[in-house]
PDB file of C-alpha atoms in Angstrom:
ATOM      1  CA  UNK Z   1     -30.893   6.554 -21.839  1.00 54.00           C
ATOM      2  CA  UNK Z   2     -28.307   6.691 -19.060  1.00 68.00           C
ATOM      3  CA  UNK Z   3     -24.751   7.781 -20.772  1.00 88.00           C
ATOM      4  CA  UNK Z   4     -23.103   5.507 -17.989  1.00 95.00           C
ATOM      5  CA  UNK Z   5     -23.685   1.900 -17.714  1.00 96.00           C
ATOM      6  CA  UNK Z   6     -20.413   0.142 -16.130  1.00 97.00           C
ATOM      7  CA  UNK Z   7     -18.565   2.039 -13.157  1.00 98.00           C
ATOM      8  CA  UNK Z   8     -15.484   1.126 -12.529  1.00 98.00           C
ATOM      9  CA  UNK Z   9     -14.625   1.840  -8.557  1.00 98.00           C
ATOM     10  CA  UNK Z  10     -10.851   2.013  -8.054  1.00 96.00           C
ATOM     11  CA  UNK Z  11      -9.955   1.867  -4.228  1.00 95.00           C
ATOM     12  CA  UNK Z  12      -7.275   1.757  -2.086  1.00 91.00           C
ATOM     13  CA  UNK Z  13      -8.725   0.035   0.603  1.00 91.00           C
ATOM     14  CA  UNK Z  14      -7.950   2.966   3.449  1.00 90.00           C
ATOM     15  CA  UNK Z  15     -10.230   4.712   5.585  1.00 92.00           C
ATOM     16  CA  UNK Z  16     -11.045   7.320   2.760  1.00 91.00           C
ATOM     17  CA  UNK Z  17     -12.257   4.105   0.461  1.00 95.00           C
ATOM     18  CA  UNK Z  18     -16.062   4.767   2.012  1.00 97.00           C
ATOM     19  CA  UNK Z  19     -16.035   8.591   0.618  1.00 95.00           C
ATOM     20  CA  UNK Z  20     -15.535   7.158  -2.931  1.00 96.00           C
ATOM     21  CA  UNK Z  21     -17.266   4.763  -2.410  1.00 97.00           C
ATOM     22  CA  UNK Z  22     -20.440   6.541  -1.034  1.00 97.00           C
ATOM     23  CA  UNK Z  23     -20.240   8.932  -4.513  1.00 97.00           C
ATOM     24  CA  UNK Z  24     -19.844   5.897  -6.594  1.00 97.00           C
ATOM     25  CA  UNK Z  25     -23.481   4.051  -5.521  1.00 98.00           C
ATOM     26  CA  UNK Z  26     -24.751   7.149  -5.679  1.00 97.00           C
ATOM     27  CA  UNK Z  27     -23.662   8.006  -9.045  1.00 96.00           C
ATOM     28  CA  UNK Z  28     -24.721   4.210  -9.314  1.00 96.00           C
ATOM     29  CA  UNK Z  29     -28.228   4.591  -8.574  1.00 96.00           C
ATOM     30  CA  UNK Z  30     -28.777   7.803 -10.595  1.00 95.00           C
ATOM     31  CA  UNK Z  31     -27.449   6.219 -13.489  1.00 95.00           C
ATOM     32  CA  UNK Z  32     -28.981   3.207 -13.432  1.00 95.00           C
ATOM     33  CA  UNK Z  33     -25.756   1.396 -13.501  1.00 97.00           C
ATOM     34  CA  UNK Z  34     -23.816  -1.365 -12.382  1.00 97.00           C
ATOM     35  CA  UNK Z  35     -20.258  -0.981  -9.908  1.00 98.00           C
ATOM     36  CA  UNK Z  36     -17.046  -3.189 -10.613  1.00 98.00           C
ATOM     37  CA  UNK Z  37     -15.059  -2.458  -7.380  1.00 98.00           C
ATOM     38  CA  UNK Z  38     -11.596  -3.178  -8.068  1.00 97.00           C
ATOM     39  CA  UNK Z  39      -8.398  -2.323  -6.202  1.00 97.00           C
ATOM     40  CA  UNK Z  40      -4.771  -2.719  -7.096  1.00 95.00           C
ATOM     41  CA  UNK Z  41      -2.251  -4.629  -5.054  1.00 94.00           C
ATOM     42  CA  UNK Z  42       1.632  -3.645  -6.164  1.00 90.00           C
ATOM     43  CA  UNK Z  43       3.876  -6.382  -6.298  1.00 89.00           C
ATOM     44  CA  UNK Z  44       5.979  -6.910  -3.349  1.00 81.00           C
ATOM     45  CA  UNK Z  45       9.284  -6.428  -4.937  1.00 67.00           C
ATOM     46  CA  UNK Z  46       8.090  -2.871  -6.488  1.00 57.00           C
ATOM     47  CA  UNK Z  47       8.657  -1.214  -2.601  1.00 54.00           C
ATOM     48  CA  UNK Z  48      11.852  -3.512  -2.258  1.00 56.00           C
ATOM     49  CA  UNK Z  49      12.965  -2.549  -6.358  1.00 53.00           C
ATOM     50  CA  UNK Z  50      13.912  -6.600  -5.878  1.00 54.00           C
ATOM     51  CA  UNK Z  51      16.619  -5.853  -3.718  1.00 58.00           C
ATOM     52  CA  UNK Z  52      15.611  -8.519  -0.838  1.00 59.00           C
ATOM     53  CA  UNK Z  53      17.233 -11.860  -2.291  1.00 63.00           C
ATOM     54  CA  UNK Z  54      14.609 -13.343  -0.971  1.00 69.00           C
ATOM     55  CA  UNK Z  55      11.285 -15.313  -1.940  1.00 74.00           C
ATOM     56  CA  UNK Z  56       8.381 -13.064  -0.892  1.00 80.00           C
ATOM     57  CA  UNK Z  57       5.685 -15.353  -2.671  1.00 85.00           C
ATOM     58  CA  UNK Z  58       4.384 -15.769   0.835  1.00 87.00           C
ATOM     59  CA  UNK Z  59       3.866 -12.487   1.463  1.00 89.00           C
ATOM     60  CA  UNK Z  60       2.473 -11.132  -1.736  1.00 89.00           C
ATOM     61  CA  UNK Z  61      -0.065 -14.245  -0.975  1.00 91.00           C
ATOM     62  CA  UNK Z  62      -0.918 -12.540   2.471  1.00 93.00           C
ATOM     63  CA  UNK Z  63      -1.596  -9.000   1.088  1.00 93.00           C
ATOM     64  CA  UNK Z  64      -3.825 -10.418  -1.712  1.00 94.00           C
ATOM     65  CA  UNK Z  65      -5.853 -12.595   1.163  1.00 96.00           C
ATOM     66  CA  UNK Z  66      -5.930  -9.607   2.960  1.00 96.00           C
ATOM     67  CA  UNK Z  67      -6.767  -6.854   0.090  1.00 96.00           C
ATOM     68  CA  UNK Z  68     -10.077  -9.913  -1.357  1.00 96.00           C
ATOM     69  CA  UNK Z  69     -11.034  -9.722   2.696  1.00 97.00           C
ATOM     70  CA  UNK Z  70     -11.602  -6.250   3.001  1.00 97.00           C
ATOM     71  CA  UNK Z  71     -12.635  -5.588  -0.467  1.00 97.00           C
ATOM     72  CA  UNK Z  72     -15.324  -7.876  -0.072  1.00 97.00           C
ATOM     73  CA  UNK Z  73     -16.339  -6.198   3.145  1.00 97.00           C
ATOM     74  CA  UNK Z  74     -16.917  -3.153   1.462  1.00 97.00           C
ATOM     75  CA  UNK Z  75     -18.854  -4.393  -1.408  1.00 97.00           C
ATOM     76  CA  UNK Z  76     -21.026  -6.175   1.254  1.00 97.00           C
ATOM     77  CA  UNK Z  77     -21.909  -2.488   2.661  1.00 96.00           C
ATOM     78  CA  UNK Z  78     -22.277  -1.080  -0.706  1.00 96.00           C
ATOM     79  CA  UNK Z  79     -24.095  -3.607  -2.390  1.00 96.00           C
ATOM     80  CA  UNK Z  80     -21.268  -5.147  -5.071  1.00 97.00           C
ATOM     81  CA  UNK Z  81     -21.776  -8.494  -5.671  1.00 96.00           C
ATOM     82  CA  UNK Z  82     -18.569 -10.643  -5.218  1.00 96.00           C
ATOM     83  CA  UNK Z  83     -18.533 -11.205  -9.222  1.00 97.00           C
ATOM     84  CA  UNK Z  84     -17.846  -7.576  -9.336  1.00 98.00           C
ATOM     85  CA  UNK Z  85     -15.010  -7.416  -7.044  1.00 98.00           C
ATOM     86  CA  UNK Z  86     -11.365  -7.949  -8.623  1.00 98.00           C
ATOM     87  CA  UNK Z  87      -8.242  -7.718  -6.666  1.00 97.00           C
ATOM     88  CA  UNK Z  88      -5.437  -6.831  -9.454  1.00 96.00           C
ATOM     89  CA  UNK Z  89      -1.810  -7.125  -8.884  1.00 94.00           C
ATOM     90  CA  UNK Z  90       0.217  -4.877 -10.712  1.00 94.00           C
ATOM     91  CA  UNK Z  91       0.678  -1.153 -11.164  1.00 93.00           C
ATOM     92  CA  UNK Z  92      -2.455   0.326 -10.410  1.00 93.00           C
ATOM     93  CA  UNK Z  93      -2.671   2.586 -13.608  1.00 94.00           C
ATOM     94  CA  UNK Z  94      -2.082   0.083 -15.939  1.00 95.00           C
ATOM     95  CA  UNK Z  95      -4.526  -2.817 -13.703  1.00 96.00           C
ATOM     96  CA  UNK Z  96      -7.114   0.157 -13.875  1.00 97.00           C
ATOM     97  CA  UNK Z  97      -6.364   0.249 -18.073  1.00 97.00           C
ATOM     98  CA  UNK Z  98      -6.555  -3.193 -18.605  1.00 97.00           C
ATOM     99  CA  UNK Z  99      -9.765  -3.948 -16.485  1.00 98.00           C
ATOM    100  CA  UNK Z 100     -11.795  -0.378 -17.780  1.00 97.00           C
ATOM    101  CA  UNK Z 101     -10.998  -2.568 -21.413  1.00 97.00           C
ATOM    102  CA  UNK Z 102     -11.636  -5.910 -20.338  1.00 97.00           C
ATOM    103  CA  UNK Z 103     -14.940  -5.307 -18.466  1.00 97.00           C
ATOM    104  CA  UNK Z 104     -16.283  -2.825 -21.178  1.00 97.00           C
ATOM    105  CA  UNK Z 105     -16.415   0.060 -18.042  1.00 97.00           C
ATOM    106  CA  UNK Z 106     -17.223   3.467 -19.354  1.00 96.00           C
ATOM    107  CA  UNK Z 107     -16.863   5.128 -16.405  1.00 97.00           C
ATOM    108  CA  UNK Z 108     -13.822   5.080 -13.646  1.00 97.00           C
ATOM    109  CA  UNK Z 109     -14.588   6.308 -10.516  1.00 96.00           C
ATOM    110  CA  UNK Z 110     -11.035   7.061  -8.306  1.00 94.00           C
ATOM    111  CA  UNK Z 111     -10.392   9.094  -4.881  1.00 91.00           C
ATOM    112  CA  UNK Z 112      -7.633  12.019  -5.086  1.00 85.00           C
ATOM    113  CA  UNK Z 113      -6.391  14.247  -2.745  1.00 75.00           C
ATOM    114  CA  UNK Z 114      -5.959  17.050  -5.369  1.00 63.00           C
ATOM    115  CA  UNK Z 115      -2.393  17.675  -4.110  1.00 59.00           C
ATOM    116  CA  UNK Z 116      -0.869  20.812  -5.856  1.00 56.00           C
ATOM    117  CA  UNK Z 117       2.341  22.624  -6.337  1.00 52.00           C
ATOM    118  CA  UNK Z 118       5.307  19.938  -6.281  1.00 42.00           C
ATOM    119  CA  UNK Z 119       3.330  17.076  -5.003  1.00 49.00           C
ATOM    120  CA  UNK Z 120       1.300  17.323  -8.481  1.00 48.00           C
ATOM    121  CA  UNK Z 121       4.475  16.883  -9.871  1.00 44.00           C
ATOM    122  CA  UNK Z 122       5.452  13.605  -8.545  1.00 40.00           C
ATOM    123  CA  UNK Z 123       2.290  12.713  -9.913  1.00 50.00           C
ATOM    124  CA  UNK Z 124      -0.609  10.468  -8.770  1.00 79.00           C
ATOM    125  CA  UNK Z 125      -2.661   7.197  -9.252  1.00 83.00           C
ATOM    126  CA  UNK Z 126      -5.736   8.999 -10.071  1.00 84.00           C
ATOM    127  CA  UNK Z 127      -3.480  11.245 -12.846  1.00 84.00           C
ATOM    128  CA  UNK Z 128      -1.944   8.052 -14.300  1.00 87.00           C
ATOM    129  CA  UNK Z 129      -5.625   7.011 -14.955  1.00 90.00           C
ATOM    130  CA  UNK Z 130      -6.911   9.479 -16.313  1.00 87.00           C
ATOM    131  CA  UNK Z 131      -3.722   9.688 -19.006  1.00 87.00           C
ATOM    132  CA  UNK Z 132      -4.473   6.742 -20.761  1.00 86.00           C
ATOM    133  CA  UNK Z 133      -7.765   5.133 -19.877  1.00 89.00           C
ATOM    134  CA  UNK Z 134     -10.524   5.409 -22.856  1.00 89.00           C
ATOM    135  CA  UNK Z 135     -13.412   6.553 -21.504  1.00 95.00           C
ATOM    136  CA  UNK Z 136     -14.324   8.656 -19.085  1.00 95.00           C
ATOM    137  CA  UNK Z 137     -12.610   9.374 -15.236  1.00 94.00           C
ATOM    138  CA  UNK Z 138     -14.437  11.031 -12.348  1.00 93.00           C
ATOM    139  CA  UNK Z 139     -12.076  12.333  -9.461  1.00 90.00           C
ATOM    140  CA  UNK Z 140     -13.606  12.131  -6.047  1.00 91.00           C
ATOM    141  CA  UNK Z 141     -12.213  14.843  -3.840  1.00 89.00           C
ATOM    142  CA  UNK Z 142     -10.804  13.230  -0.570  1.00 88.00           C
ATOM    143  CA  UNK Z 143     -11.658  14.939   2.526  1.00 83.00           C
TER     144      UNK Z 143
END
């Protein structure tokens, strides 16, 4: 009996997504088990801190097109079925949270650049997830 049966793939969608993701269907495949890709798009008005008194419905609507296109792309080369793609918007630890308990995941698969010293400080995506999610997280080393 495998003692993963759900991965949950979080990506950022940049050219480093394809060295998680390569790990992930690996992991995949030697666990016999299945790959929810998911990434995380933050609302528009996070970067601006709402500042723009402006309507930027528009624009959120374009990154989300966007971040579905090239999600999809990927989980076309690696295999992931379109019903196990989801495009989030929202902070990405607590989208990651929320979807690891939805979807029943027991496994969270995430890229980090192990940054030390200060940098660790400011903290990361990958470090929000792991603080808080209920099962188990796998760090991906980015190259």
């Amino acid at each position: 009996m495998s003692a993963y049966k759900k991965m949950l793939v979080s990506i950022d969608l940049t050219e480093e997504a394809p060295q998680v993701l390569e790990k992930a269907k690996a992991m995949s495949e030697a666990h016999g088990a299945s790959l929810l890709l998911v990434h995380v798009v933050e609302p528009v008005g996070y970067a601006y801190g709402g500042d723009i008194p402006m309507d930027l419905t528009e624009l959120q609507d374009q990154l989300d097109k966007a971040a579905r296109e090239q999600l999809a792309a990927y989980g076309d080369t690696y295999g992931v079925d379109k019903a196990h793609q989801v495009v989030a918007v929202g902070r990405p630890e607590s989208e990651v949270h929320r979807l690891v308990k939805e979807h029943e995941a027991d496994l969270v698969i995430v890229g980090t650049h192990g940054r030390k010293g200060f940098q660790l400080l400011l903290g990361s995506t990958a470090n929000g997830i792991l603080h808080g999610t209920q099962c188990d997280v796998l760090a991906i080393r980015i190259h």
